[in-house]
CSV table of C-alpha atoms in Angstrom, one decimal:
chain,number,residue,atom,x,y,z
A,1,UNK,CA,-8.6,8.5,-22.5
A,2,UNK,CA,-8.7,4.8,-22.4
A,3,UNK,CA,-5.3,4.1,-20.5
A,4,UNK,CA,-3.1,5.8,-18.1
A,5,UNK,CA,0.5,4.2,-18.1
A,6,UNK,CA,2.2,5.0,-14.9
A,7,UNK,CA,5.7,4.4,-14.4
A,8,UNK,CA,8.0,5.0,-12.0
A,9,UNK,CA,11.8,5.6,-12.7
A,10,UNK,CA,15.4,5.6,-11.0
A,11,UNK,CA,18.3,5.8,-13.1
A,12,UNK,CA,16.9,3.7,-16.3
A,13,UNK,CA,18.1,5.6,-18.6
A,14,UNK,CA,19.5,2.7,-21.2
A,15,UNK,CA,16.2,0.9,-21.0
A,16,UNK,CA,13.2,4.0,-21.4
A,17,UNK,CA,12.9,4.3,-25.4
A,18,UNK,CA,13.2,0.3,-25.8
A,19,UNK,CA,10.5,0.3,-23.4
A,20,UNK,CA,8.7,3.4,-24.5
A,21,UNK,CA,8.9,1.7,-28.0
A,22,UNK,CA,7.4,-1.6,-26.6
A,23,UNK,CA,4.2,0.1,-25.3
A,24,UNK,CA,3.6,2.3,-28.4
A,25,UNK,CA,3.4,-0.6,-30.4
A,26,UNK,CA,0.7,-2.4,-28.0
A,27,UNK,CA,-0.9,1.0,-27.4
A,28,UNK,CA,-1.5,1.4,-31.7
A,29,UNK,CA,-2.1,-2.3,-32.4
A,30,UNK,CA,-5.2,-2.3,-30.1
A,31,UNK,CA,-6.2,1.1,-30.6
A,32,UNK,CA,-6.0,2.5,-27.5
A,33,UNK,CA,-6.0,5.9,-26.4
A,34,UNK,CA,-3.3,6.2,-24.1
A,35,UNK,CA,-1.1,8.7,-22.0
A,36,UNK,CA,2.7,7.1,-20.7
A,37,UNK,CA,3.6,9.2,-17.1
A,38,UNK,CA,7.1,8.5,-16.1
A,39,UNK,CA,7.9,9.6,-12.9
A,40,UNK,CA,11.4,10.2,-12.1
A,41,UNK,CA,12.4,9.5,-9.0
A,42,UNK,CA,15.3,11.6,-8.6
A,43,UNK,CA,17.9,9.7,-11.1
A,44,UNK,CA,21.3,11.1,-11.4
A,45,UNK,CA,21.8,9.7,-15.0
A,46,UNK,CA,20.6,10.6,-18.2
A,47,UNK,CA,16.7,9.3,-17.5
A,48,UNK,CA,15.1,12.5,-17.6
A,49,UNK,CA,16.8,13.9,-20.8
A,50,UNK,CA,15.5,10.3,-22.1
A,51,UNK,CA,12.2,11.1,-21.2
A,52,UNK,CA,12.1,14.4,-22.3
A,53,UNK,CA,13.2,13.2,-25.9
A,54,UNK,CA,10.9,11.4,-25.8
A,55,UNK,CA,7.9,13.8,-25.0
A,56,UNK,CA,9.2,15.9,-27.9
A,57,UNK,CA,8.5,12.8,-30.2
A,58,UNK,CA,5.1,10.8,-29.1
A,59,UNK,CA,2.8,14.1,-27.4
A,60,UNK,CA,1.3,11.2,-25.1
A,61,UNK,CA,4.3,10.8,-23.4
A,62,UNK,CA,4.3,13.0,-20.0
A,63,UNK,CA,6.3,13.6,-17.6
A,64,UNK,CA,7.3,14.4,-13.9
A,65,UNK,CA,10.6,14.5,-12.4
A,66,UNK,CA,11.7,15.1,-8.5
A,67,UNK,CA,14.2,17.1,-7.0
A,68,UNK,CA,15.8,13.7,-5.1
A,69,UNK,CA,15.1,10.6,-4.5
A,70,UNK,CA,11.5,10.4,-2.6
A,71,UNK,CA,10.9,6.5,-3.2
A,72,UNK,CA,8.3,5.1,-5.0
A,73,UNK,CA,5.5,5.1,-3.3
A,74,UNK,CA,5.5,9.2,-4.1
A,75,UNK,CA,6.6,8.6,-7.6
A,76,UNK,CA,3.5,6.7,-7.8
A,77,UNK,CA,1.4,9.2,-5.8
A,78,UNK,CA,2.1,11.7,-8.3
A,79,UNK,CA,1.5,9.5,-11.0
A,80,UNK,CA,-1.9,9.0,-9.7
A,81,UNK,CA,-2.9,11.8,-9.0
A,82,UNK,CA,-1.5,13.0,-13.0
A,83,UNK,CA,-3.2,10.1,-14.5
A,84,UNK,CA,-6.4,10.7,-16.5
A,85,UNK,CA,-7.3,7.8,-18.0
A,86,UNK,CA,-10.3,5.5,-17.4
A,87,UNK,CA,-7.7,2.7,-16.6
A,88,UNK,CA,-4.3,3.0,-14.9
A,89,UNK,CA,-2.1,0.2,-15.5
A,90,UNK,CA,1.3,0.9,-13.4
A,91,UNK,CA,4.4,-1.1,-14.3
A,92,UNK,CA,8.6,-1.0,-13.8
A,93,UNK,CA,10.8,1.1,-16.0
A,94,UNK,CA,13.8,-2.2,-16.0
A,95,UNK,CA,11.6,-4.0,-18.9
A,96,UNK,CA,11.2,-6.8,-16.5
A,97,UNK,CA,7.3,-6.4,-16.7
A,98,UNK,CA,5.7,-7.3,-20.2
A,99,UNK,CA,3.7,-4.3,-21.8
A,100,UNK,CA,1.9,-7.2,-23.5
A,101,UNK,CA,-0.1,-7.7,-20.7
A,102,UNK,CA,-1.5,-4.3,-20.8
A,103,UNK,CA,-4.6,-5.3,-22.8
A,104,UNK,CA,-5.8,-8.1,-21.0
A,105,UNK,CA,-5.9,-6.2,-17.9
A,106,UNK,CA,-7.8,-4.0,-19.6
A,107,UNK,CA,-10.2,-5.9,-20.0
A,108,UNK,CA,-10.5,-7.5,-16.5
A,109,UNK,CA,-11.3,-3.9,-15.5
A,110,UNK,CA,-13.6,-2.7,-18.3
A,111,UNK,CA,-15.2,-5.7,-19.0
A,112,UNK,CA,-15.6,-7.8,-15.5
A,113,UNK,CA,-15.6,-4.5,-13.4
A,114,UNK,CA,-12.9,-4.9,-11.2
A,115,UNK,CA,-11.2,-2.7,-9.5
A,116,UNK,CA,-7.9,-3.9,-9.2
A,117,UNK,CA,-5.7,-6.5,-11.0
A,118,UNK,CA,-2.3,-7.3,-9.7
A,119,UNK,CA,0.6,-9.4,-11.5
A,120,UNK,CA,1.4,-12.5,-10.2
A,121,UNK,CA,5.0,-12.9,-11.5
A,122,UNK,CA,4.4,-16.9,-10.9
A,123,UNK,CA,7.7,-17.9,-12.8
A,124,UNK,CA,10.5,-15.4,-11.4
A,125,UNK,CA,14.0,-14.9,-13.3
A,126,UNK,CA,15.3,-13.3,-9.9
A,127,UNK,CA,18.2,-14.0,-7.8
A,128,UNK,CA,16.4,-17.6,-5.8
A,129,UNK,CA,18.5,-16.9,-2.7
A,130,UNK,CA,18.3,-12.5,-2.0
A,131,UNK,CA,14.5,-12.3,-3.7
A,132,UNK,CA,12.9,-15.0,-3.9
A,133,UNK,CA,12.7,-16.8,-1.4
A,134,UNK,CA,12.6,-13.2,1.0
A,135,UNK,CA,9.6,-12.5,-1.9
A,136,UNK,CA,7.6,-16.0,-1.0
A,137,UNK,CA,7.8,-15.3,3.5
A,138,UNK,CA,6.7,-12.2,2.7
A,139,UNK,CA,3.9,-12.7,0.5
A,140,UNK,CA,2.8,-15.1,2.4
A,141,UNK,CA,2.8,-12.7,6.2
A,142,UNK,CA,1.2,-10.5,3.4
A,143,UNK,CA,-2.0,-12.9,3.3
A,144,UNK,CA,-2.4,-13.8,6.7
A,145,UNK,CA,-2.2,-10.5,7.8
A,146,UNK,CA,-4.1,-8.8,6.0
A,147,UNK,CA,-6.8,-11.2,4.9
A,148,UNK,CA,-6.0,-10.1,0.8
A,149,UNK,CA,-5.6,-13.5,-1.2
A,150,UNK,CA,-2.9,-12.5,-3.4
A,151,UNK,CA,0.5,-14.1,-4.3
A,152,UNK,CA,2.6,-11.2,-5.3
A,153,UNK,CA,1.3,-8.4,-3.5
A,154,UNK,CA,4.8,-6.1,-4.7
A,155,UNK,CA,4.5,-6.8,-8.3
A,156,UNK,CA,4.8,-3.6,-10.3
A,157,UNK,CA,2.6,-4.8,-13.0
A,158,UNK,CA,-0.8,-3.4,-11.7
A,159,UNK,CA,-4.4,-2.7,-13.6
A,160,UNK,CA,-6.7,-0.2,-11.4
A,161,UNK,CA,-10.2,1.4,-12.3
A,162,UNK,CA,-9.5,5.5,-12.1
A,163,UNK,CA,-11.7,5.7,-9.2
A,164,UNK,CA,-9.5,3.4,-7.3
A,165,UNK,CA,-6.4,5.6,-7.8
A,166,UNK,CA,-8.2,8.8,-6.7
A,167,UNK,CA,-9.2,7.6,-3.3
A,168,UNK,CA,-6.5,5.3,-2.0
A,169,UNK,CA,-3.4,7.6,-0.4
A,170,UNK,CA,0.0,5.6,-0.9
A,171,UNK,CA,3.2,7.5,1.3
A,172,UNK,CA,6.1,6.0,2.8
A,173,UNK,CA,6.6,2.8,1.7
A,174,UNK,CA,3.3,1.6,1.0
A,175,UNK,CA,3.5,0.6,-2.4
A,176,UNK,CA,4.4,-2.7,-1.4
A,177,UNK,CA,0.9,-2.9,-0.3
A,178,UNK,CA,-1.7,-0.7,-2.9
A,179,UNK,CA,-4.4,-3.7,-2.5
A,180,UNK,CA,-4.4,-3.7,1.0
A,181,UNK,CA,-5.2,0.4,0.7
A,182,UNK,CA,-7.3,-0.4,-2.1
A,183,UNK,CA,-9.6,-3.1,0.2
A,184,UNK,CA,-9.3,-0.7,3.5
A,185,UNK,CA,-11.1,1.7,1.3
A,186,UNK,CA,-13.9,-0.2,0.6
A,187,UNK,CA,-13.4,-1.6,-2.8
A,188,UNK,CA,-13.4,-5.6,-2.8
A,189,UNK,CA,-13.3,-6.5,-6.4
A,190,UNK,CA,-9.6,-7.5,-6.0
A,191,UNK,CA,-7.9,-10.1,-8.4
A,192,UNK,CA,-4.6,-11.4,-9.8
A,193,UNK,CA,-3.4,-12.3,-13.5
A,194,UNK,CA,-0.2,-14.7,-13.9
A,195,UNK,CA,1.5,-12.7,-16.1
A,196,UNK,CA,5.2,-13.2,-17.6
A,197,UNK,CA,8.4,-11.3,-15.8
A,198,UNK,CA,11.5,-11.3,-17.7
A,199,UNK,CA,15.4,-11.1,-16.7
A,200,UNK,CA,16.7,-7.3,-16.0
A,201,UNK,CA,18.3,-6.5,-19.6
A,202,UNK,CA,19.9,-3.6,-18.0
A,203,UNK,CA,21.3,-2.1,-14.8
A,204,UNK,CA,20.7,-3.6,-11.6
A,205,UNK,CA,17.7,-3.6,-8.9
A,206,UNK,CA,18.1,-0.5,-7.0
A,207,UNK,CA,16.4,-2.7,-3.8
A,208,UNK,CA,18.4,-4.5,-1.6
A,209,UNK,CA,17.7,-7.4,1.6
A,210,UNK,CA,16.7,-3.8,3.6
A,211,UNK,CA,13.7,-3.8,1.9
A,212,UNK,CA,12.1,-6.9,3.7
A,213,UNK,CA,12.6,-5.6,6.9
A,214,UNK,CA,10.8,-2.3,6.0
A,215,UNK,CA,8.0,-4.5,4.6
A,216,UNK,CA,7.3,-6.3,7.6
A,217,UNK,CA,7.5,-3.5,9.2
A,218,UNK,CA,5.2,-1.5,7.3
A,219,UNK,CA,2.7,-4.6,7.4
A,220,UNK,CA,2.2,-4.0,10.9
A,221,UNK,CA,1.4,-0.6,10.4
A,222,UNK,CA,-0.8,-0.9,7.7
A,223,UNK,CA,-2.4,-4.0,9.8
A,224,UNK,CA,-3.0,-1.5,12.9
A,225,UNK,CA,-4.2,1.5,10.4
A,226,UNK,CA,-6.3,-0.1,8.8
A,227,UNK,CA,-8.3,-1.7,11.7
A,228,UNK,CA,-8.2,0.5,14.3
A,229,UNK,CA,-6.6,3.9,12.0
A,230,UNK,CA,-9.9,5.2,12.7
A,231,UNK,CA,-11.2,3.8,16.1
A,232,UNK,CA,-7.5,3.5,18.2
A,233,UNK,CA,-9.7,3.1,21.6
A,234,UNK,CA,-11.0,-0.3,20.9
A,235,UNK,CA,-7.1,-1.5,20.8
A,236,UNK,CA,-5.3,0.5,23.5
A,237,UNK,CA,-8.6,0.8,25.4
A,238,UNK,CA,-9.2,-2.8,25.3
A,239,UNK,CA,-5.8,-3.7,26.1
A,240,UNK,CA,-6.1,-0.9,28.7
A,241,UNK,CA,-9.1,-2.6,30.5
A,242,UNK,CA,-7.1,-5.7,31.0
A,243,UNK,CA,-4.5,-5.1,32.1
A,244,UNK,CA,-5.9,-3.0,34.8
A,245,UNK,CA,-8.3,-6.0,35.7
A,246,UNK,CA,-4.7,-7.9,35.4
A,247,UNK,CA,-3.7,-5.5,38.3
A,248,UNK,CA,-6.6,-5.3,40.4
A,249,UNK,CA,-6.8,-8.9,40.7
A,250,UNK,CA,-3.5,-9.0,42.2
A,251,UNK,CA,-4.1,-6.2,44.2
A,252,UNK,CA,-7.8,-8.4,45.4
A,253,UNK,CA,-6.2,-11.6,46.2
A,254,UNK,CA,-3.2,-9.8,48.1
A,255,UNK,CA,-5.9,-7.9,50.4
A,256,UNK,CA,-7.9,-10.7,50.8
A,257,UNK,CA,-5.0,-13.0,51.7
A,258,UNK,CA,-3.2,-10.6,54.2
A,259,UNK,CA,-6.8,-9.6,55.9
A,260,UNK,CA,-8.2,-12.9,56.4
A,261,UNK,CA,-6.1,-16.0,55.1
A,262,UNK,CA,-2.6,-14.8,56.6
A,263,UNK,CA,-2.4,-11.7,58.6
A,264,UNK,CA,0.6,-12.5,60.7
A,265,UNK,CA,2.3,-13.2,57.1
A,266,UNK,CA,5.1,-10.6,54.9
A,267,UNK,CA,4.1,-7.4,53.7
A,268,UNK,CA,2.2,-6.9,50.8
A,269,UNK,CA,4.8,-4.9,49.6
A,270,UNK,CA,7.4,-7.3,50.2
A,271,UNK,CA,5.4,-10.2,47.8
A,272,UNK,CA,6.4,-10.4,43.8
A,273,UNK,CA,2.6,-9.8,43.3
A,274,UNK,CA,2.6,-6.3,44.3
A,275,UNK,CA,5.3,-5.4,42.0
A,276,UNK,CA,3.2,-7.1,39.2
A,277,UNK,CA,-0.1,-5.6,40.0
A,278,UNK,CA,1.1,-2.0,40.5
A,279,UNK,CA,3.3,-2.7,37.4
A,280,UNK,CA,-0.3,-3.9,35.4
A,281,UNK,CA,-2.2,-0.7,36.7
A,282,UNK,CA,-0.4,1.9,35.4
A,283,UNK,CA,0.1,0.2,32.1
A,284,UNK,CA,-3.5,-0.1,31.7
A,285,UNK,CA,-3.8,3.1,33.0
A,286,UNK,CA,-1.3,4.2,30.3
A,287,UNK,CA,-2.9,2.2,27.7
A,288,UNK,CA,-6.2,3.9,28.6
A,289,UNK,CA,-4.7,7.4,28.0
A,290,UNK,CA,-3.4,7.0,24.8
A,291,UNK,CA,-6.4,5.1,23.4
A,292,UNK,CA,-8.3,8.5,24.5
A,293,UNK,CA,-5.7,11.1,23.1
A,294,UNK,CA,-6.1,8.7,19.9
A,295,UNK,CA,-9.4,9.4,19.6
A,296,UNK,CA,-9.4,12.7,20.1
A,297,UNK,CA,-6.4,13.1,17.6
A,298,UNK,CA,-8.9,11.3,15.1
A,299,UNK,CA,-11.7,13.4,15.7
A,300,UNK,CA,-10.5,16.7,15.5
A,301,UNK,CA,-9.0,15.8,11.8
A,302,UNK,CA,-11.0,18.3,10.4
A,303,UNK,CA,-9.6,17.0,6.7
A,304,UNK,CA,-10.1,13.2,7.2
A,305,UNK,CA,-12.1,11.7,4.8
A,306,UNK,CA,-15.4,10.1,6.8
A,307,UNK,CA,-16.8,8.4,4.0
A,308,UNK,CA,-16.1,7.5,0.1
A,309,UNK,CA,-18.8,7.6,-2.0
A,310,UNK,CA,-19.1,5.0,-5.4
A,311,UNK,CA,-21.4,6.6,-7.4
A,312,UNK,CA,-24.0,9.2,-7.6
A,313,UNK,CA,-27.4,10.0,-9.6
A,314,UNK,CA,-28.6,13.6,-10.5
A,315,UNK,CA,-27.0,15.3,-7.5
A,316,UNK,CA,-25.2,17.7,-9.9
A,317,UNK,CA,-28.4,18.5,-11.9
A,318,UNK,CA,-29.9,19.2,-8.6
A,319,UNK,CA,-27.5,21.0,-7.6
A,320,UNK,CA,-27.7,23.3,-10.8
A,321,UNK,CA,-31.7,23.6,-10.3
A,322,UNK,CA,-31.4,24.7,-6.8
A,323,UNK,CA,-28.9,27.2,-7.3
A,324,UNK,CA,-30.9,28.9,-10.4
């Protein structure tokens, strides 16, 4: 299986076969060997009859449908973890992305061995004022944040090598940010194609201005998991330590000053610094704690994954020999 076309689905239904259509004829005209997963994310119109219509017509088409509406990020966590092809290319079901970039990305991962290549939808027919310029500010917090040099990090049209989509886990809301999974789990070969994005022919985007705020959002917590997911004691530790050293030094310049520099003066307890030192101590105190129970909480994941491995070389045939 040469491709794995993975697409997720809400309420579509009047533009599935003309896209369906679209990709067969891409699919034939370069020979590929394909699959086309569409994941239905709970729609309430006629999507899944649609799909299954289709099915019945081209046996490479597949599908999965929901019970409700889970968001995409599942719809593509199933889809991955369906897909069988060498090559997973993932892309929208509103014929906004352009299956005639489907080979080229092919390429970029058969040919230059990368591991993922993400759209750049560098010439946008979206509203300028609701997407765009929300898109560009968070793009941007995108880069900064998390170090991955990409310009459209939410772009549905994506390219990945299968061993990419096997390892990387994508919940909640995270699909906004597969390549910074994709880099915390170790693979690097990351790049971007301009590629062409085209007005929505039918229905309407089923995202509204919420969606930024639950992107920033999420960019923090994929920021903190991915730094310190696995070691949370050198953040809340650190920040522990000083703000206990924060504290004592109040606490040491208070003793010192009411012991030799001015005895006859207030109460300790009656100076602003006291309040802030005490304050300082158990916050670091605090901090400390939950840095520990973190670490413990990490540790006794019995399921975690400690390592990924990229390739083997005769394990299995040892494996057979030893066990003969």
């Amino acid at each position: 299986m040469n491709l794995s076309i993975v697409i997720p689905l809400l309420n579509e239904e009047e533009s599935l076969k003309e896209l369906h259509d679209w990709i067969v004829q891409v699919m034939q005209s370069n020979h590929f060997l394909y699959e086309i997963l569409f994941i239905d994310d709970g729609s309430t119109d006629d999507s899944w009859e649609v799909v299954s219509q289709l099915s019945r017509e081209n046996p490479n088409v597949k599908g999965i449908r929901f019970l409700k509406n889970f968001g995409k990020s599942q719809a593509l966590h199933a889809g991955f973890k369906a897909a069988t092809g060498e090559v997973v290319v993932t892309m929208d079901a509103d014929l906004q992305d352009n299956p005639e970039e489907i080979p080229a990305l092919y390429a970029l991962i058969t040919e230059e061995r990368f591991d993922l290549i993400s759209g750049w939808k560098k010439k946008r027919y979206d509203a300028i004022i609701t997407k765009n310029i929300p898109s560009k500010l968070f793009n941007w917090a995108a880069r900064k944040t998390s170090g991955v040099k990409l310009h459209d990090f939410n772009c549905g049209l994506k390219a990945y090598r299968k061993q990419v989509i096997k390892t990387i886990e994508v919940s909640g809301e995270m699909h906004r940010y597969i390549p910074v999974l994709v880099k915390s789990a170790g693979f690097t070969k990351i790049d971007e194609k301009v590629v062409q994005h085209q007005a929505r022919k039918y229905g309407k985007t089923k995202f509204g201005m919420e969606r930024f705020i639950n992107g920033f959002l999420d960019l923090i917590t994929i920021w903190f998991v991915s730094k310190f997911g696995r070691r949370p004691m050198h953040l809340f530790g650190a920040l522990g330590v000083v703000m206990s050293l924060i504290g004592f030094g109040f606490a040491l310049y208070l003793g010192i000053d009411k012991l030799f520099l001015n005895p006859t003066g207030r109460l300790i307890t009656d100076r602003p610094q006291f309040f802030i030192s005490l304050t300082a101590m158990i916050m670091g105190t605090q901090l400390f704690l939950a840095g520990f129970l973190g670490e413990i909480m990490v540790r006794s994941r019995k399921d975690q994954k400690r390592y990924e491995i990229s390739e083997e070389i005769n394990l299995r045939a040892s494996e057979k020999q030893y066990s003969s």
